[in-house]
Coordinates of C-alpha atoms and ligand atoms in Angstrom, one line a residue:
M27 CA 0.0 0.0 0.0
R28 CA 2.8 2.4 1.0
I29 CA 4.7 1.4 -2.2
F30 CA 1.6 2.1 -4.3
R31 CA 1.2 5.5 -2.7
T32 CA 4.8 6.4 -3.2
I33 CA 4.6 5.4 -6.9
M34 CA 1.4 7.4 -7.2
I35 CA 3.1 10.5 -5.7
M36 CA 6.1 10.0 -8.0
I37 CA 3.8 9.8 -11.0
C38 CA 1.9 12.8 -9.9
S39 CA 5.1 14.9 -9.4
V40 CA 6.4 13.9 -12.7
A41 CA 3.1 14.9 -14.3
L42 CA 3.2 18.2 -12.5
A43 CA 6.7 18.8 -13.5
V44 CA 5.9 18.1 -17.2
A45 CA 2.8 20.4 -17.0
A46 CA 5.0 23.1 -15.4
I47 CA 7.6 22.8 -18.1
S48 CA 5.0 22.9 -20.9
A49 CA 3.3 25.9 -19.3
M50 CA 6.6 27.6 -19.1
A51 CA 7.3 26.8 -22.7
S52 CA 4.0 28.3 -23.9
E53 CA 4.5 31.4 -21.7
E54 CA 7.9 31.8 -23.2
R55 CA 6.9 31.4 -26.8
D56 CA 7.1 34.9 -28.2
L57 CA 5.6 34.9 -31.7
G58 CA 7.1 38.3 -32.4
R59 CA 10.6 37.0 -32.0
E60 CA 10.1 33.8 -34.0
I61 CA 11.7 33.4 -37.5
L62 CA 11.1 31.2 -40.4
A63 CA 12.7 27.8 -40.0
T64 CA 15.7 26.8 -42.0
N65 CA 14.6 25.2 -45.3
D66 CA 11.0 26.1 -44.9
G67 CA 10.3 27.0 -48.5
W68 CA 11.5 29.7 -50.8
A69 CA 11.4 32.4 -48.1
S70 CA 14.2 30.5 -46.4
F71 CA 16.5 31.0 -49.3
A72 CA 20.0 32.4 -48.5
T73 CA 19.4 35.0 -45.7
G74 CA 16.2 33.4 -44.6
T75 CA 13.3 35.5 -43.2
T76 CA 13.5 36.9 -39.8
G77 CA 11.0 39.8 -40.0
G78 CA 11.2 42.2 -37.1
S79 CA 12.5 39.7 -34.7
L80 CA 15.6 41.8 -33.9
A81 CA 13.5 44.9 -33.1
D82 CA 14.8 47.2 -30.4
P83 CA 12.3 47.4 -27.4
S84 CA 11.3 50.9 -28.6
Q85 CA 10.0 49.3 -31.9
V86 CA 7.7 46.7 -30.2
Y87 CA 4.1 47.8 -30.5
T88 CA 0.7 46.4 -29.4
V89 CA -2.1 47.9 -31.6
T90 CA -5.9 47.6 -31.5
N91 CA -7.1 50.0 -34.1
R92 CA -6.2 51.3 -37.6
Q93 CA -4.5 54.4 -36.4
E94 CA -2.2 52.5 -34.0
L95 CA -1.4 50.0 -36.7
I96 CA -0.4 52.7 -39.1
A97 CA 1.6 54.5 -36.5
A98 CA 3.5 51.3 -35.5
L99 CA 4.5 50.9 -39.2
N100 CA 5.9 54.4 -39.2
N101 CA 8.1 54.8 -36.2
G102 CA 5.1 55.6 -34.0
V103 CA 4.0 58.6 -36.2
Y104 CA 0.4 59.2 -37.3
P105 CA -0.5 60.5 -39.9
P106 CA 2.4 58.7 -41.6
P107 CA 5.1 60.8 -43.1
S108 CA 5.6 60.9 -46.9
S109 CA 8.6 58.6 -46.5
S110 CA 6.1 55.9 -45.3
P111 CA 6.6 53.2 -44.3
S112 CA 9.5 52.5 -42.0
N113 CA 12.1 49.8 -42.7
T114 CA 13.4 49.8 -39.1
P115 CA 13.0 46.3 -37.5
K116 CA 9.7 46.3 -35.7
I117 CA 7.3 43.8 -34.0
I118 CA 3.6 44.7 -34.1
Y119 CA 1.3 42.6 -31.9
V120 CA -2.3 43.0 -33.0
G121 CA -5.2 42.7 -30.6
G122 CA -9.0 42.6 -31.1
T123 CA -10.6 43.6 -34.4
I124 CA -9.1 46.4 -36.5
D125 CA -11.4 47.9 -39.1
A126 CA -9.7 49.8 -41.8
N127 CA -12.9 51.7 -42.9
V128 CA -12.9 54.1 -40.0
D129 CA -12.1 57.8 -39.5
D130 CA -9.4 59.1 -37.2
N131 CA -11.7 58.8 -34.2
N132 CA -12.1 55.1 -35.1
E133 CA -15.8 55.7 -36.1
P134 CA -16.9 53.4 -38.9
L135 CA -17.2 54.7 -42.4
A136 CA -19.8 53.3 -44.8
C137 CA -19.4 53.4 -48.6
E138 CA -21.7 56.5 -48.7
D139 CA -19.2 58.3 -46.4
Y140 CA -16.7 58.2 -49.3
Y141 CA -19.0 59.6 -51.9
R142 CA -17.3 62.6 -53.6
D143 CA -18.4 65.1 -56.3
D144 CA -22.0 64.0 -56.6
Y145 CA -21.2 60.3 -56.9
T146 CA -24.0 58.0 -55.9
L147 CA -24.3 54.4 -56.9
E148 CA -27.8 55.0 -58.3
A149 CA -26.6 57.9 -60.5
F150 CA -23.6 55.8 -61.7
L151 CA -25.8 52.9 -62.6
A152 CA -28.2 55.2 -64.4
A153 CA -25.5 56.9 -66.4
Y154 CA -23.6 53.8 -67.6
D155 CA -26.4 51.3 -68.0
P156 CA -25.6 49.6 -71.3
A157 CA -29.1 50.6 -72.5
V158 CA -28.0 54.2 -72.2
W159 CA -24.2 54.2 -72.5
G160 CA -23.8 51.2 -74.9
R161 CA -21.2 48.5 -74.6
D162 CA -18.4 49.7 -76.8
E163 CA -16.4 51.9 -74.5
A164 CA -15.5 52.2 -70.8
P165 CA -17.3 54.9 -68.8
S166 CA -16.0 58.4 -69.0
G167 CA -17.3 61.8 -67.9
P168 CA -18.2 63.5 -64.6
L169 CA -19.8 60.5 -62.9
E170 CA -16.8 58.3 -63.7
D171 CA -14.5 61.0 -62.4
A172 CA -16.6 61.2 -59.3
R173 CA -16.3 57.4 -58.9
I174 CA -12.5 57.7 -59.0
A175 CA -12.5 60.5 -56.5
S176 CA -14.7 58.5 -54.2
R177 CA -12.5 55.4 -54.7
N178 CA -9.5 57.4 -53.8
A179 CA -11.2 58.6 -50.6
Q180 CA -11.7 55.0 -49.6
Q181 CA -8.2 54.0 -50.7
D182 CA -6.8 56.6 -48.3
R183 CA -8.3 54.7 -45.4
V184 CA -7.9 51.1 -46.4
R185 CA -4.4 51.1 -47.9
I186 CA -1.9 50.2 -45.2
R187 CA 1.7 50.3 -46.3
V188 CA 4.2 47.8 -44.7
G189 CA 7.9 48.3 -44.8
S190 CA 10.9 45.9 -44.5
N191 CA 12.0 44.1 -41.4
T192 CA 8.5 43.8 -40.0
T193 CA 6.7 41.2 -38.0
I194 CA 2.9 41.5 -37.6
V195 CA 1.3 38.9 -35.5
G196 CA -2.1 38.4 -33.9
L197 CA -2.2 38.0 -30.1
D198 CA -5.0 35.5 -30.0
K199 CA -7.2 33.3 -32.2
Q200 CA -9.9 36.0 -32.6
V201 CA -7.7 38.8 -34.0
T202 CA -9.2 40.2 -37.1
I203 CA -8.2 42.9 -39.6
R204 CA -11.3 43.9 -41.6
G205 CA -11.5 45.8 -44.9
A206 CA -7.8 46.5 -45.1
W207 CA -5.3 46.2 -48.0
L208 CA -1.8 45.5 -46.7
D209 CA 0.2 47.1 -49.5
I210 CA 3.8 45.7 -49.4
R211 CA 5.5 47.4 -52.2
G212 CA 9.1 48.2 -53.0
S213 CA 10.3 49.6 -56.3
S214 CA 12.3 48.2 -59.2
T215 CA 15.5 49.6 -57.5
A216 CA 14.7 48.9 -53.8
N217 CA 12.7 45.9 -52.7
R218 CA 10.8 45.6 -49.5
T219 CA 12.3 42.6 -47.7
N220 CA 12.1 40.4 -44.7
I221 CA 8.5 40.5 -43.6
I222 CA 6.4 38.0 -41.5
I223 CA 2.6 38.1 -41.1
R224 CA 1.1 35.4 -38.8
N225 CA -2.1 34.5 -36.8
I226 CA -4.5 37.1 -38.2
T227 CA -7.9 36.8 -39.8
F228 CA -8.1 39.1 -42.8
E229 CA -11.8 39.6 -43.5
D230 CA -13.9 41.5 -46.0
T231 CA -11.4 43.5 -48.0
Y232 CA -13.7 45.3 -50.3
D233 CA -13.8 48.1 -52.8
C234 CA -16.9 50.3 -52.6
F235 CA -16.3 51.6 -56.1
P236 CA -15.7 48.8 -58.6
A237 CA -15.0 49.9 -62.2
W238 CA -17.5 49.0 -64.9
D239 CA -15.9 47.6 -68.1
P240 CA -18.5 46.7 -70.7
T241 CA -15.9 45.3 -73.0
D242 CA -14.5 42.7 -70.4
G243 CA -15.9 39.4 -71.5
D244 CA -19.2 38.8 -73.3
L245 CA -21.3 40.5 -70.6
G246 CA -18.9 43.1 -69.3
A247 CA -17.5 43.0 -65.7
W248 CA -17.2 44.9 -62.5
N249 CA -13.5 45.0 -61.5
A250 CA -12.5 45.9 -58.0
L251 CA -9.2 46.9 -56.3
Y252 CA -7.6 45.9 -53.1
D253 CA -6.2 42.5 -52.1
S254 CA -6.0 41.6 -48.4
I255 CA -2.3 41.4 -48.9
S256 CA -0.3 42.3 -52.0
L257 CA 3.4 41.9 -52.6
R258 CA 5.1 44.0 -55.2
N259 CA 8.9 44.2 -55.6
S260 CA 9.1 42.4 -52.3
D261 CA 11.2 39.4 -51.2
H262 CA 11.7 37.1 -48.2
V263 CA 8.1 37.2 -47.0
W264 CA 6.5 34.6 -44.8
I265 CA 2.7 34.5 -44.6
D266 CA 1.7 31.9 -42.0
H267 CA -1.3 30.6 -40.0
N268 CA -3.7 33.4 -41.2
T269 CA -7.3 33.1 -42.4
F270 CA -8.5 35.0 -45.5
L271 CA -12.2 35.1 -46.1
D272 CA -15.2 37.2 -47.0
R273 CA -18.1 37.1 -44.6
E274 CA -20.4 40.2 -44.7
T275 CA -19.4 41.0 -48.2
A276 CA -19.2 37.4 -49.5
D277 CA -20.0 37.1 -53.2
S278 CA -23.2 35.3 -52.4
T279 CA -24.5 38.5 -50.7
L280 CA -23.7 40.8 -53.7
P281 CA -26.2 42.0 -56.2
D282 CA -26.0 41.8 -60.0
Y283 CA -25.9 45.1 -61.9
F284 CA -26.1 45.1 -65.7
G285 CA -26.6 41.4 -65.6
V286 CA -23.3 40.5 -63.9
L287 CA -22.1 40.2 -60.3
Y288 CA -21.2 43.5 -58.7
Q289 CA -17.8 42.2 -57.6
V290 CA -16.2 44.2 -54.8
H291 CA -13.2 41.9 -54.3
D292 CA -9.9 41.5 -55.9
G293 CA -7.3 38.9 -54.7
L294 CA -6.7 37.6 -51.3
L295 CA -2.9 37.4 -51.6
D296 CA -1.3 38.6 -54.8
I297 CA 2.4 38.3 -55.4
T298 CA 3.6 40.3 -58.4
N299 CA 6.1 42.8 -59.9
A300 CA 9.3 40.7 -59.5
S301 CA 8.6 39.7 -55.9
D302 CA 10.6 36.6 -54.9
F303 CA 11.3 34.1 -52.1
V304 CA 7.9 33.8 -50.4
T305 CA 6.6 31.1 -48.2
V306 CA 2.8 30.8 -47.7
S307 CA 2.1 28.1 -45.0
W308 CA -0.8 26.9 -42.9
N309 CA -3.3 29.5 -44.0
R310 CA -7.0 29.2 -44.6
F311 CA -8.3 30.7 -47.8
V312 CA -12.1 30.6 -47.8
N313 CA -15.1 31.7 -49.7
H314 CA -13.7 33.9 -52.4
D315 CA -13.3 34.0 -56.2
K316 CA -9.7 35.1 -57.1
V317 CA -7.3 33.8 -54.5
M318 CA -3.7 34.2 -55.4
L319 CA -2.1 35.8 -58.5
I320 CA 1.6 35.0 -58.8
G321 CA 2.7 37.3 -61.7
S322 CA 0.2 39.9 -63.1
S323 CA 1.1 40.1 -66.7
D324 CA 2.5 38.0 -69.6
G325 CA 4.6 41.0 -70.6
A326 CA 6.2 41.6 -67.2
S327 CA 9.7 40.5 -68.2
A328 CA 11.2 41.6 -64.9
D329 CA 9.3 38.7 -63.4
R330 CA 11.4 36.2 -65.3
G331 CA 13.6 34.2 -62.9
K332 CA 11.7 35.6 -59.9
L333 CA 8.3 34.9 -58.3
R334 CA 9.6 31.9 -56.4
V335 CA 7.0 30.9 -54.0
T336 CA 6.2 27.9 -51.7
L337 CA 2.7 27.0 -50.7
H338 CA 2.3 24.3 -48.1
H339 CA -0.4 23.1 -45.7
N340 CA -2.9 25.7 -46.8
L341 CA -6.6 25.1 -46.8
F342 CA -8.2 26.3 -50.1
E343 CA -12.0 26.1 -49.4
N344 CA -14.9 27.0 -51.7
L345 CA -12.9 29.2 -54.0
G346 CA -13.3 30.2 -57.6
Q347 CA -9.9 30.3 -59.1
R348 CA -6.2 31.1 -58.8
A349 CA -5.0 28.8 -56.0
A350 CA -2.6 29.7 -57.4
R351 CA -2.4 31.3 -60.9
V352 CA 1.3 31.4 -61.8
R353 CA 3.3 33.2 -64.4
F354 CA 7.1 32.8 -64.7
G355 CA 7.7 31.5 -61.1
Q356 CA 9.0 28.3 -59.8
V357 CA 6.2 27.5 -57.4
H358 CA 6.3 24.6 -55.0
I359 CA 2.7 23.5 -54.0
Y360 CA 2.8 20.7 -51.5
N361 CA 0.6 19.2 -48.9
N362 CA -2.3 21.6 -49.4
Y363 CA -6.0 20.7 -49.0
Y364 CA -8.4 21.8 -51.7
Q365 CA -12.0 21.6 -50.7
I366 CA -14.4 22.1 -53.6
G367 CA -17.9 22.1 -52.4
N368 CA -19.7 24.4 -54.9
A369 CA -19.8 24.0 -58.6
S370 CA -21.4 27.4 -59.3
N371 CA -18.3 29.5 -58.5
Y372 CA -15.5 26.9 -59.3
V373 CA -13.3 27.8 -62.2
Y374 CA -9.9 26.0 -61.6
S375 CA -7.2 25.6 -58.9
W376 CA -3.8 25.6 -60.6
G377 CA -3.4 28.2 -63.4
V378 CA -0.5 27.4 -65.7
G379 CA 0.6 30.8 -67.0
I380 CA 3.3 31.9 -69.3
E381 CA 6.8 30.4 -68.4
S382 CA 5.4 29.1 -65.1
A383 CA 6.9 26.1 -63.4
I384 CA 4.5 24.7 -60.8
Y385 CA 5.8 21.7 -58.9
A386 CA 2.7 20.2 -57.2
E387 CA 3.1 17.2 -55.0
N388 CA 1.1 15.4 -52.4
N389 CA -1.9 17.6 -52.4
F390 CA -5.4 16.4 -51.4
F391 CA -8.6 17.4 -53.2
W392 CA -12.0 16.9 -51.7
V393 CA -14.7 17.4 -54.2
N394 CA -18.4 17.4 -53.4
P395 CA -19.7 14.6 -55.7
S396 CA -22.9 16.6 -56.4
T397 CA -20.8 19.2 -58.2
G398 CA -19.7 16.8 -61.0
I399 CA -16.3 18.5 -61.0
T400 CA -13.6 16.2 -62.4
P401 CA -9.8 16.3 -61.9
D402 CA -9.1 17.6 -65.4
Q403 CA -10.7 20.9 -64.2
F404 CA -8.2 21.4 -61.4
I405 CA -5.8 22.8 -64.1
E406 CA -6.3 25.7 -66.4
R407 CA -3.8 26.4 -69.2
L408 CA -3.2 30.2 -69.4
N409 CA -0.4 30.4 -71.9
G410 CA 1.8 28.0 -70.0
T411 CA 3.3 24.7 -71.2
A412 CA 4.2 22.5 -68.2
I413 CA 3.3 21.5 -64.7
H414 CA 4.8 18.8 -62.5
E415 CA 2.1 17.0 -60.5
S416 CA 2.5 13.9 -58.4
G417 CA 1.0 12.2 -55.3
T418 CA -2.4 13.8 -55.6
L419 CA -5.3 12.1 -53.8
L420 CA -9.0 12.6 -54.4
N421 CA -11.8 11.7 -52.0
A422 CA -13.6 8.6 -53.0
P423 CA -16.8 8.6 -50.8
S424 CA -18.2 5.6 -52.5
Q425 CA -15.1 3.5 -51.9
S426 CA -12.9 2.8 -49.0
G427 CA -9.9 5.0 -48.9
H428 CA -9.0 7.9 -51.1
Q429 CA -8.2 7.6 -54.8
A430 CA -4.8 8.3 -56.3
I431 CA -5.2 10.5 -59.4
D432 CA -3.0 11.8 -62.1
V433 CA -4.3 15.3 -62.6
L434 CA -2.0 16.1 -65.5
A435 CA -3.0 13.0 -67.4
A436 CA -6.7 13.8 -66.7
Y437 CA -6.1 17.3 -68.1
N438 CA -4.3 16.1 -71.1
A439 CA -7.0 13.5 -71.9
V440 CA -9.6 16.2 -72.5
N441 CA -7.5 19.2 -73.6
D442 CA -5.2 20.0 -76.4
P443 CA -2.5 21.0 -76.7
D444 CA -1.2 18.8 -73.9
L445 CA 0.8 20.2 -71.0
S446 CA 4.3 18.7 -70.4
G447 CA 5.3 17.3 -67.0
A448 CA 8.8 18.7 -67.3
V449 CA 9.2 22.0 -65.5
G450 CA 13.0 22.2 -65.4
W451 CA 13.5 22.3 -61.7
A452 CA 12.9 20.3 -58.5
P453 CA 12.4 21.9 -55.1
T454 CA 15.2 21.7 -52.5
L455 CA 13.8 24.0 -49.8
F456 CA 11.1 22.3 -47.9
L457 CA 10.4 20.7 -44.5
E458 CA 8.9 17.2 -44.3
I459 CA 6.6 16.3 -47.2
E460 CA 3.8 14.3 -45.7
D461 CA 2.0 11.4 -47.2
T462 CA -1.1 12.7 -49.0
Q463 CA -3.4 10.7 -46.8
D464 CA -2.2 12.6 -43.8
V465 CA -2.8 16.1 -45.4
L466 CA -6.6 16.4 -44.7
P467 CA -6.4 15.9 -40.9
A468 CA -3.1 17.9 -40.7
V469 CA -4.5 20.9 -42.5
Q470 CA -7.9 20.7 -40.9
S471 CA -6.5 20.9 -37.4
G472 CA -3.3 22.9 -38.1
A473 CA -4.2 25.7 -40.6
G474 CA -5.4 29.1 -39.5
P475 CA -4.5 31.4 -36.5
F476 CA -3.1 29.6 -33.5
N477 CA -3.9 26.1 -34.8
W478 CA -0.4 24.8 -34.1
D479 CA 0.0 21.2 -34.7
Ligands
CA1 CA1 -4.6 42.2 -57.1
CA2 CA1 -4.8 16.0 -75.1

């Protein structure tokens, strides 16, 4: 009896010690000081990506509203100076919900609050209705000018510029940035570099003033600005454990005008203009049309040899297209989970653009059988010639276990010209590549803010 009690006491004290050590470890984990692991995708190339981890204590901020966030990005100064933003190493911890569509008193601004020069949506729709304006040319005149002035008023609020050597990290699982466009933009002579963004939900980035182009497609189109995050002339960027989604402004809530969807969204995470060395890991991309543009134009010759991006362990759920759409870049897409539940908005997942070299391995696709979507539709050829694809699994609800599929062969069987499987490179910068059958549970439990595995 006494021996039993002694053993129990020993077990209990070991358990307590283990609990104490793990509590200490989680208390000591400072996300602001964390850096990208060695070999974790293209952002680990050469110098690696350390963000603002070396920030001086005077450059460590906690922010809970738009003004504080912008000040933190500009050496504590608001409104930001014209030299905006700061490249000094900085750590920005984000708490609560930050809404970008607010005034300097943090009072919410509705679309109507941005109206300038007699713009109203009703007046705009009346002026450029194809029955009145026709379909041959883009809108022009006072109401189009008023739309642009109004758009600029909103852009002034929602555009948040991020400099080099910056870490932005959410403090808890609920942290949300609404309506913002994180504009990470260098120039052709001076990149932005070394940026980490983690553990934040980016929600409802929307343009109150989409442009009408009656010549875009057969029916015309509404084209919006603002990605939740855009990278231009930027390198060594790590985007990790975030969620990107539309909720209040989801496409399903938007009206049709002139017979087409009044689209108020652009991309979720666009990587363009000779950006390079980017790792996008463990994020959730949900409920959106155009997800991720890697390279914005076939004529952007400065992109050649750049746009190297790694996508791993991301959830791509109920999306339309561009997960990702690639031009020029060597893009490693491994261990991602594609969930396709809805046929009405699905276009494709992997866009094979000009001179692109996607290397896709061990990705899992779950397709709702009622959609009738088949694996050949996962790929769209957009002036590209090749994609490497291996280890893909598809759900097979009517059978036991998942089904190994050859997406490239499926594409080539129903399309001409065929795509080649030879992309001219093989990835060397990656962590463990998991068996595809493990991807669904790993991403379901591990992707998104604070879902550490
Ligand atoms: Ca964009
Ligand atoms: Ca063929």
